[in-house]
Each structure stands twice: as C-alpha cells, then as structure tokens.
C-alpha positions as a LaTeX table, in Angstrom:
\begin{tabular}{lrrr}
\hline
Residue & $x$ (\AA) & $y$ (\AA) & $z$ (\AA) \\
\hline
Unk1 & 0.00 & 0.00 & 0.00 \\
Unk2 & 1.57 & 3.37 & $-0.89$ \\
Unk3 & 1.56 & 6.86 & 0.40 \\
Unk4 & $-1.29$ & 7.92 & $-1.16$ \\
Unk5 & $-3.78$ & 5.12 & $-0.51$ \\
Unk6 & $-5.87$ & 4.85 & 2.72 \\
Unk7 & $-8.30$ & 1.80 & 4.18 \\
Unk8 & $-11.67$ & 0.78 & 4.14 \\
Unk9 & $-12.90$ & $-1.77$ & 6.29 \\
Unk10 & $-8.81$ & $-3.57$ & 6.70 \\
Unk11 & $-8.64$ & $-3.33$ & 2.56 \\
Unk12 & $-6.55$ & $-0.23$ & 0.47 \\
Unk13 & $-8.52$ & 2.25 & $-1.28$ \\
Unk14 & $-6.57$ & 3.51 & $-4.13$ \\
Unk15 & $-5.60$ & 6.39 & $-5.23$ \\
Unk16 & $-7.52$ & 6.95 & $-7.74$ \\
Unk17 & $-10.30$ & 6.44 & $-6.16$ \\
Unk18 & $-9.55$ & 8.61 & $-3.34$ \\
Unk19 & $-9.48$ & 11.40 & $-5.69$ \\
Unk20 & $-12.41$ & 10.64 & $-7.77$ \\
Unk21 & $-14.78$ & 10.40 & $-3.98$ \\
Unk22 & $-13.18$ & 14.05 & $-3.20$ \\
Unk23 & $-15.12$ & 15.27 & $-6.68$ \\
Unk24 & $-18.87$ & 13.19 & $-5.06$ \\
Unk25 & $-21.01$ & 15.97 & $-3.28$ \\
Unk26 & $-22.36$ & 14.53 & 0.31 \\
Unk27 & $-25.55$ & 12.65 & $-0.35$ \\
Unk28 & $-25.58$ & 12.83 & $-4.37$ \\
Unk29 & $-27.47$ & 10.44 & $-7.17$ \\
Unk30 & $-24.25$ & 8.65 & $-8.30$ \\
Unk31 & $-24.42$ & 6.25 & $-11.03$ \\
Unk32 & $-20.58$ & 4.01 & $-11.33$ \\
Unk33 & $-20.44$ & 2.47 & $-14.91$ \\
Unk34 & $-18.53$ & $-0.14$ & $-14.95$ \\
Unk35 & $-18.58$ & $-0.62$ & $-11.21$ \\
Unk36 & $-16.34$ & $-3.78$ & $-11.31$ \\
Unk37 & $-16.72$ & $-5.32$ & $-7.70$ \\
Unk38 & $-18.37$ & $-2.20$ & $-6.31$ \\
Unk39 & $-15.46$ & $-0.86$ & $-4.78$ \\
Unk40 & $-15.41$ & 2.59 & $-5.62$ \\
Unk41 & $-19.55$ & 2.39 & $-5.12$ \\
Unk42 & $-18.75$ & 1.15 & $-1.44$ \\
Unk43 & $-16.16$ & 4.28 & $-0.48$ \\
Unk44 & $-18.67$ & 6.73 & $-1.46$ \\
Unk45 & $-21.57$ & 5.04 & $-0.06$ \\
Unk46 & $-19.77$ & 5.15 & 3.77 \\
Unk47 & $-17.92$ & 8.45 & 3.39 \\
Unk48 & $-20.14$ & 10.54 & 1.09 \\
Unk49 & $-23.77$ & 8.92 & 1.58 \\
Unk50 & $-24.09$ & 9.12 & $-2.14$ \\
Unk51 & $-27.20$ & 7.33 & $-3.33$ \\
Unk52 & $-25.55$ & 4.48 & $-5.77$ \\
Unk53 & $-26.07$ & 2.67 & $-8.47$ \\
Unk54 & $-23.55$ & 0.68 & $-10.41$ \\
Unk55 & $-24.08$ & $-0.49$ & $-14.35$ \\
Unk56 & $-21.41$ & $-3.75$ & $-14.80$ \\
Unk57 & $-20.32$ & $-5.69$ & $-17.65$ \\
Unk58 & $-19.14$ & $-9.13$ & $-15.77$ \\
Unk59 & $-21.90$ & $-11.25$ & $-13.80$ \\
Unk60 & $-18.88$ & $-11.85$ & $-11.10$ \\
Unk61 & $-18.69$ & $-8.06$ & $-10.71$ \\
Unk62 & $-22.25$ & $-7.70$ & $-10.00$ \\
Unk63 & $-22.49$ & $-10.57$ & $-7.76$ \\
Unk64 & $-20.00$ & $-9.03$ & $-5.67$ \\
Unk65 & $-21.02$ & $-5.69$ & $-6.07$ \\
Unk66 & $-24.66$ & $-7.25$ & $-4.71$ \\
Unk67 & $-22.73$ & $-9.40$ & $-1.81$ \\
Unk68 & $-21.89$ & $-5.80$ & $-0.49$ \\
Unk69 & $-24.92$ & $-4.57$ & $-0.40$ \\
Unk70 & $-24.85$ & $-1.88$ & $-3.21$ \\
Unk71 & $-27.42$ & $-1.61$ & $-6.25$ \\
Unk72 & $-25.30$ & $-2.78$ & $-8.87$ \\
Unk73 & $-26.68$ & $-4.00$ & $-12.46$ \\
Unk74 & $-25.29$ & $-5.94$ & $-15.70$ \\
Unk75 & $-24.96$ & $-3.68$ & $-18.40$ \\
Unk76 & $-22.88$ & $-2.47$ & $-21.17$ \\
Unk77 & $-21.88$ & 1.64 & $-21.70$ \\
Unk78 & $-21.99$ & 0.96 & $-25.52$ \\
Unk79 & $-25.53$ & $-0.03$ & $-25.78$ \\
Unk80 & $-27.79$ & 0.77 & $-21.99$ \\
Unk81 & $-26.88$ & 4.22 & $-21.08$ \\
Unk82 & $-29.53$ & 5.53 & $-23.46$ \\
Unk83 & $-32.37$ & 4.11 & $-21.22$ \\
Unk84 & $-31.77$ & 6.25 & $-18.62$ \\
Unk85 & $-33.31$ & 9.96 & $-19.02$ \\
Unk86 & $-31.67$ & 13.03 & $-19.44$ \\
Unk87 & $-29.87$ & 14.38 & $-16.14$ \\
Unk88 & $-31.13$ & 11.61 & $-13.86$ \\
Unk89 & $-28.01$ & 11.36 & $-11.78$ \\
Unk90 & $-26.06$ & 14.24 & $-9.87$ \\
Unk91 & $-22.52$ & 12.51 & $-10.71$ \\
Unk92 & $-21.72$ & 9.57 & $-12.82$ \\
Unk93 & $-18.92$ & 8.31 & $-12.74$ \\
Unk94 & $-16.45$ & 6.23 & $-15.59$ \\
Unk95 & $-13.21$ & 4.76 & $-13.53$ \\
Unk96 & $-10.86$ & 2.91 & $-15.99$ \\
Unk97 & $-13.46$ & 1.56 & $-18.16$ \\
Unk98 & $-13.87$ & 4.09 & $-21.31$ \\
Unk99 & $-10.95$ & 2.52 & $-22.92$ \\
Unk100 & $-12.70$ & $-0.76$ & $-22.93$ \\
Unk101 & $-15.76$ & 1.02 & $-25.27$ \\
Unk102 & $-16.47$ & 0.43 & $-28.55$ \\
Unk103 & $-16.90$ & 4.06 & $-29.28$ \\
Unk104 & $-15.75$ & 6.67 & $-26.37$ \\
Unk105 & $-17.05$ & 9.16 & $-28.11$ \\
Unk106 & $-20.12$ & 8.39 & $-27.64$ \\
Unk107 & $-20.00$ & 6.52 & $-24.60$ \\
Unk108 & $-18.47$ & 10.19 & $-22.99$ \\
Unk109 & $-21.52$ & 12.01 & $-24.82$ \\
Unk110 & $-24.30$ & 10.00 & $-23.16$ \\
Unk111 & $-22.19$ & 10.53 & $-19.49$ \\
Unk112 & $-23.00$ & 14.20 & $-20.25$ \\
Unk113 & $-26.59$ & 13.61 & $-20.97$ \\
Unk114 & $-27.18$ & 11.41 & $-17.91$ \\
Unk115 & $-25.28$ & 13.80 & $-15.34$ \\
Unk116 & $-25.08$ & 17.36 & $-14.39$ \\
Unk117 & $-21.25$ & 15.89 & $-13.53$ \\
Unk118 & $-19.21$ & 13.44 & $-15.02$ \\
Unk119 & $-16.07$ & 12.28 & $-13.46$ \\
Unk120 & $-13.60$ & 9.82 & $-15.65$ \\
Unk121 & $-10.24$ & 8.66 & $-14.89$ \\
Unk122 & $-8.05$ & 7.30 & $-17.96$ \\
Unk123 & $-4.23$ & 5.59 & $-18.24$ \\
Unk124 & $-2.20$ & 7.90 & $-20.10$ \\
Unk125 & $-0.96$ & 5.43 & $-23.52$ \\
Unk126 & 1.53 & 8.77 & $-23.69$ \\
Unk127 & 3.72 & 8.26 & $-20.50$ \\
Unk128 & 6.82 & 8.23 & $-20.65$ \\
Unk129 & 7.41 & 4.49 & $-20.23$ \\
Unk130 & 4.89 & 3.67 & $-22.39$ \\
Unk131 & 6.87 & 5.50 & $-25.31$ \\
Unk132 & 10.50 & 4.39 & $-24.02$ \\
Unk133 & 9.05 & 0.59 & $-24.41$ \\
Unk134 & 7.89 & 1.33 & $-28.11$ \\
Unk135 & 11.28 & 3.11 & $-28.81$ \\
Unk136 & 13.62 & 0.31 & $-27.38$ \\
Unk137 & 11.97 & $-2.49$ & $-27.80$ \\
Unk138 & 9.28 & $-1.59$ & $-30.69$ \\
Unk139 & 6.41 & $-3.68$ & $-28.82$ \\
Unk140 & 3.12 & $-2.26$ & $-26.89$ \\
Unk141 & 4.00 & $-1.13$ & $-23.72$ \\
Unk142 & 2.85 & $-3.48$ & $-20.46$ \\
Unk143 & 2.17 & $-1.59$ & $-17.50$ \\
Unk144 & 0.04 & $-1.29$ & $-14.22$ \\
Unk145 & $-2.60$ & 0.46 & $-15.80$ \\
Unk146 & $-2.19$ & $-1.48$ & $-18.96$ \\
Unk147 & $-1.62$ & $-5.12$ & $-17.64$ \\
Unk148 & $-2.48$ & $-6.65$ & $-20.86$ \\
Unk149 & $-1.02$ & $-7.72$ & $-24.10$ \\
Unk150 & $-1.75$ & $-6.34$ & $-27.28$ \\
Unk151 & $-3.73$ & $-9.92$ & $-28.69$ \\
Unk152 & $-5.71$ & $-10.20$ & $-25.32$ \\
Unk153 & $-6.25$ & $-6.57$ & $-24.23$ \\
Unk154 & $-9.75$ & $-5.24$ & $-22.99$ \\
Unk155 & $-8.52$ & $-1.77$ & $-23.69$ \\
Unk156 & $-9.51$ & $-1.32$ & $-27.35$ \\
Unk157 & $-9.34$ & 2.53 & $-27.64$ \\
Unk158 & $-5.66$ & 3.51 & $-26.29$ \\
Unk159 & $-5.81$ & 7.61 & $-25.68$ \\
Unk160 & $-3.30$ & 10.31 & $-24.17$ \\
Unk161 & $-4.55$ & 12.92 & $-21.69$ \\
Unk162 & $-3.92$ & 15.54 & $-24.19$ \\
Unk163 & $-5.97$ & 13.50 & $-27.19$ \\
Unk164 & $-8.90$ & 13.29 & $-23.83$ \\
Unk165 & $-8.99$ & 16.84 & $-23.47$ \\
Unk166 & $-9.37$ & 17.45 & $-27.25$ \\
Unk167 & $-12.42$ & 15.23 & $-27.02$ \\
Unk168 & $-13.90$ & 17.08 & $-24.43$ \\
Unk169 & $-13.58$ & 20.41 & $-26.60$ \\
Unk170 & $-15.61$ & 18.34 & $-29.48$ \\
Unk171 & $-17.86$ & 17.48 & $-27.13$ \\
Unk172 & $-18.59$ & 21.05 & $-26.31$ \\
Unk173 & $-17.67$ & 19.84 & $-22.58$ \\
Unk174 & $-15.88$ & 21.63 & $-19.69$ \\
Unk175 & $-13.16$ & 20.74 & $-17.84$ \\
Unk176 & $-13.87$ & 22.20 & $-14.19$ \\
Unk177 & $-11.27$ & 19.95 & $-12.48$ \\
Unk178 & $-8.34$ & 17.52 & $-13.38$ \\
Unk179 & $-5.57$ & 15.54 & $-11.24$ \\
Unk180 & $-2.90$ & 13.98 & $-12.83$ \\
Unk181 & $-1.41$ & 10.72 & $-11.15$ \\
Unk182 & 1.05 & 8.39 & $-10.78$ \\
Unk183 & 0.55 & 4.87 & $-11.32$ \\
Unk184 & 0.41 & 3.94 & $-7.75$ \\
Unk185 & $-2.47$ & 7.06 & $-7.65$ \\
Unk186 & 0.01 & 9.73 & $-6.38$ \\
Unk187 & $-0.84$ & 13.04 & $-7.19$ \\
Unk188 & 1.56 & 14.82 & $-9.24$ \\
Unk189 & 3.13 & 17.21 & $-6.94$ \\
Unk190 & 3.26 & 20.40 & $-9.28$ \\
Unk191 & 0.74 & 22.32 & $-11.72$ \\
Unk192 & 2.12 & 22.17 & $-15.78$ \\
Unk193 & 0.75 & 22.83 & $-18.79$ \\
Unk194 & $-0.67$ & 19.39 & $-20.98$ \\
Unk195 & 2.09 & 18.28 & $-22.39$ \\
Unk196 & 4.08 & 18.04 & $-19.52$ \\
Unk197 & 1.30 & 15.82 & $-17.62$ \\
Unk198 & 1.05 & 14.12 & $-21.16$ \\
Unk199 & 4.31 & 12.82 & $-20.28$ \\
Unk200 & 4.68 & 12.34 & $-16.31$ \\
Unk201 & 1.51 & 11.15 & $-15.97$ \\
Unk202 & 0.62 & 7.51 & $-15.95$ \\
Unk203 & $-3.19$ & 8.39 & $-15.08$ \\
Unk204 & $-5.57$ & 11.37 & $-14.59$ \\
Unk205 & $-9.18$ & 11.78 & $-13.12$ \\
Unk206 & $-11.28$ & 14.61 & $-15.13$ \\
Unk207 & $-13.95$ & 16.28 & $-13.83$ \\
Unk208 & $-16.73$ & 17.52 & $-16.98$ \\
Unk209 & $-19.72$ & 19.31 & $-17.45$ \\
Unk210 & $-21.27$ & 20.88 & $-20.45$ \\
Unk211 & $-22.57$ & 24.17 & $-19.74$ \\
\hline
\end{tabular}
C-alpha cells in the first residue's frame, strides 16, 4: 500500500479512487459504470452517503457488487446508457473503463446527458514508459494500468490525456477539475501545462460538465 492510498474496512482504497470520492457531493445520485466489484460504489456510499447505483459488464462483478450490499446492475456503456433519461443522476462516474468502449465518443456524450457531472479517470498510452518501451523495444507497452497484451487486451481505444482533453472540446464539454497521477495514484506534486502531464503522468481523473 503506498503513500497515497488509505483503508476501508482492513482493505486499500486507491488512489484513484480517493481522488475521484473528493469530486462526489455529500448525499448525491451517483451512477458508477462499470462498477467492477463495487469498490469505488462502497467508499462513497460510507464516506459521502451518495445514493448508488452501479451499471457492470461481468456477472462476477455484479455478484460481488450485490454481496456488499450496493445496487449494482449488468450492463454495457456501448448499448444501456440511453435508457436512462436526461440528467437523472447528480454525478456519474467512468473509472478505468472508457478505454474498454467500442466508441468513447459516444460513450463520454451520453455521461454528459445522464449527469449534471461526469467524473472519468483514464491511463495515459503517452507516459513516458509507455513511449520508451515502443522506442527500445518496438512492442506495446505493459504496464500497471495497462496489464495486458496487445492480442488479449480489454482496452480497445488507447488515448493520451492531451488527445482526452481534445475530445472534451468536441464534445462542447468543460473541464472544471483535473488531477494527474502516478501509477500507484500519487498526485503529481506540481501544476504544468498538458504536455508536460502528457508525459509524467501515468493516469488522470477529469472532472466535466457541459454548460
């Protein structure tokens, strides 16, 4: 467990997550897409008394999610977030899962329809690791964040931080807040413009809303 990470009930919370709970007004209509095990839904249930609900891809995710007690669902981002109606939630929330869409675009556009807030974290494909690996060994980087090999990968849309932010501009969306991280979910301890977190920054949490 690093610096940065704190417990919940005897397990870590990570970083990441730590961050993306200090965005979650006290008592707020949350709505986690792709909840995984309800982990994040958990931390803001007992520190922020959101009201939470949880969309999930894997059956073993929700059954978890359920075994803790939280209002978790199977669904997928690509094809169930148009059932729900315009603005219904206060936050939702996207942790490490856009990459795994068929079409983020989209995916990103519907968060902003659904929520007066949107908070999504993303792995940065642009760190600087991730280009030293290409360079020297000319293969796809394996790291934390990106675990995977290229043939068996989840992540099927690979994006920097500074191709994100150009995505929110299309998207006529505003970025009110963003924290760039470390791969253990360290904040990066100094403000720079976007291509210098483009480079440092293994992760980042973004908080949007379109005006």
């Amino acid at each position: 467990m690093n610096a940065n990470d704190q417990t919940l009930n005897g397990l870590a919370v990570r970083g990441d997550h730590r961050v993306v709970a200090s965005f979650v007004p006290v008592g707020a209509r949350v709505l986690d897409i792709g909840s995984s095990d309800g982990t994040l839904l958990d931390l803001l249930a007992k520190e922020r008394q959101v009201d939470g609900r949880g969309i999930e891809i894997s059956q073993d995710g929700v059954n978890k999610s359920v075994a803790r007690g939280l209002s978790v669902i199977q669904g997928d981002a690509d094809t169930d977030l148009a059932d729900y109606p315009d603005k219904s939630f206060d936050v939702v929330i996207m942790s490490q899962t856009l990459q795994a869409t068929r079409d983020p675009k989209e995916v990103v556009d519907e968060l902003l329809r659904i929520g007066d807030k949107v908070i999504i974290s993303i792995p940065n494909f642009a760190h600087w690791r991730n280009r030293l690996q290409l360079l020297l060994r000319g293969r796809m980087p394996v790291t934390k964040y990106l675990p995977y090999e290229w043939y068996n990968t989840p992540n099927i849309h690979f994006c920097s931080l500074r191709d994100f932010v150009e995505l929110c501009k299309e998207l006529d969306a505003t970025v009110d807040t963003a924290v760039a991280l470390s791969g253990r979910g360290n904040k990066i301890p100094f403000q720079a413009p976007w291509w210098v977190w483009n480079i440092v920054a293994e992760q980042a949490v973004f908080l949007l809303r379109r005006p």
